[in-house]
Steps between C-alpha positions, in 0.01 A plus 500: 500500500820300514611657158428848637714441807790362290476806266509744799792307653690505169439875458618562859821301434555688171462830683754389767739392228461823311558721797796288606661547154431876509655526845814315384523721191459827697761379746741418221456840336529677836820328579662528154435862440694767704267705715555875439550559867786259517688631191639794684591279799750304284686832456672448832435138586821309456427207721158392366305552825281783377669753726724783371870484573768776490806485287779759505860555416740592775697797350813443713544139398307473161326196635126413443290414802147373553269533796193276497170650609347347809138572397433741784684790346850417626796326340735215600880520518687604188642230275790577271438374153813602325750791439627693208179710454681837519407588131132432568461667846306814406274336241397177658124452425232235580266479197303191601486164318677541170488136366177359626632267769332671788824630663607857529800616299744777496637745243771771505711714259873449509634854567816434302342378178145637510362141426193358684533162668242270659533235764215242524384401850503122576203523742723405796637835577795525259565578134646354195793639294459843344399523134540812291170621363615805297723812504448879474343529837746762636246793523271272710769335727436708804125505479403139411198367680313165515139592438329166551249404234373827336292340218366191688657240275684315775855629425688752696568844344753782533482875524781761507557872445728619229719725699579713192142577422307443824253280310375166645517181289358153554612163360245215515631150583488261213441186711823336392743696717527809282314829424322662215593846359497796728185724495500856633235545766546868583752769580585726804605207719842626603384600853388137561769313301722391790232354722241362265405142579224256420280430802264226404120580503427785741142574416355153454419516125745210414747724316859582599566847625810725541609730778781755534617793721533842334844633572367858484223458759588173693145393435404138404288456190315202351419426132235234461549253215234490232550124429608560135847627560420865587463700819251736640570844635718540811339513846675648796493257793692696767813711558805485726665219295835683465703254705400223254541685172826347378600250239463143641312606817139439388368166391143395427378161629228291348376332827718551801222404742313244282201709406411615146619866542841610393744620769803717518844486683770764519827576660510819718846625401515724809476214740580196273181329617252314270136588512192344350154629404207271431263576215146572616335361184351833407799674346681610814741369764486444878736636759863421467652241730875443562620158398864525592814713484850462343367528142710803386747300292225334286339600170147351484374360168244741354 
């Protein structure tokens, strides 16, 4: 009888030890691998708090500013990060995390040279020195867009429309701060080229999506990411977006209010006021809400 009790006690202890080890391993894996829902968030999170922030270049001064998200859909006061950004104003883009450190980064094309540069985020709201990634980006300079993570490998990606052909291309992040070769995704994108932006995950499938306003209809469209670098067919979300259909006025947010659905902000160029729309998690957006005014001089990162 005593032996039986000892055996049962030993087995119970072994079970507890086994489940304890399994729990530790599961926790380690969960904390070491990036969750798909958080990858798109890094696209606009420059302060490391999990909430999207806004960056923009003030056209009148050429200075770069950041507004940190409050978590409730608003933003704090603007902080100047540096000046001399005039050559990058129209092409500033937020691709996500390019080098695997968990901080959102920036890219832009120098309008004078046609060369692409990237600035790595430091996780505290600022950026390191610019580094040239490659040249020959002139045809994409006015349409460059940070897409988030299109192929779910943890690295931020880029898309842009070639203004000469109207064809959309994508460049997958390499994980080391650069990009792979461009791949044509489709053509006929000229009506959407100036407002196209990555918007995080709008439909809850864990993949990064894109939105843009058609300059011929003023209607907003969504293209759901397939998770392997491609996009589904465009879906109209609503019309009347004409006041926001300008370069530098529309910017997708990964998580402006802290949920898992992508959000959108845009400057109404008629009033100069900034508006935001929360993603509803099923592919659409809620009603617009005014965040503040006086934004006319700024070009938002796409």
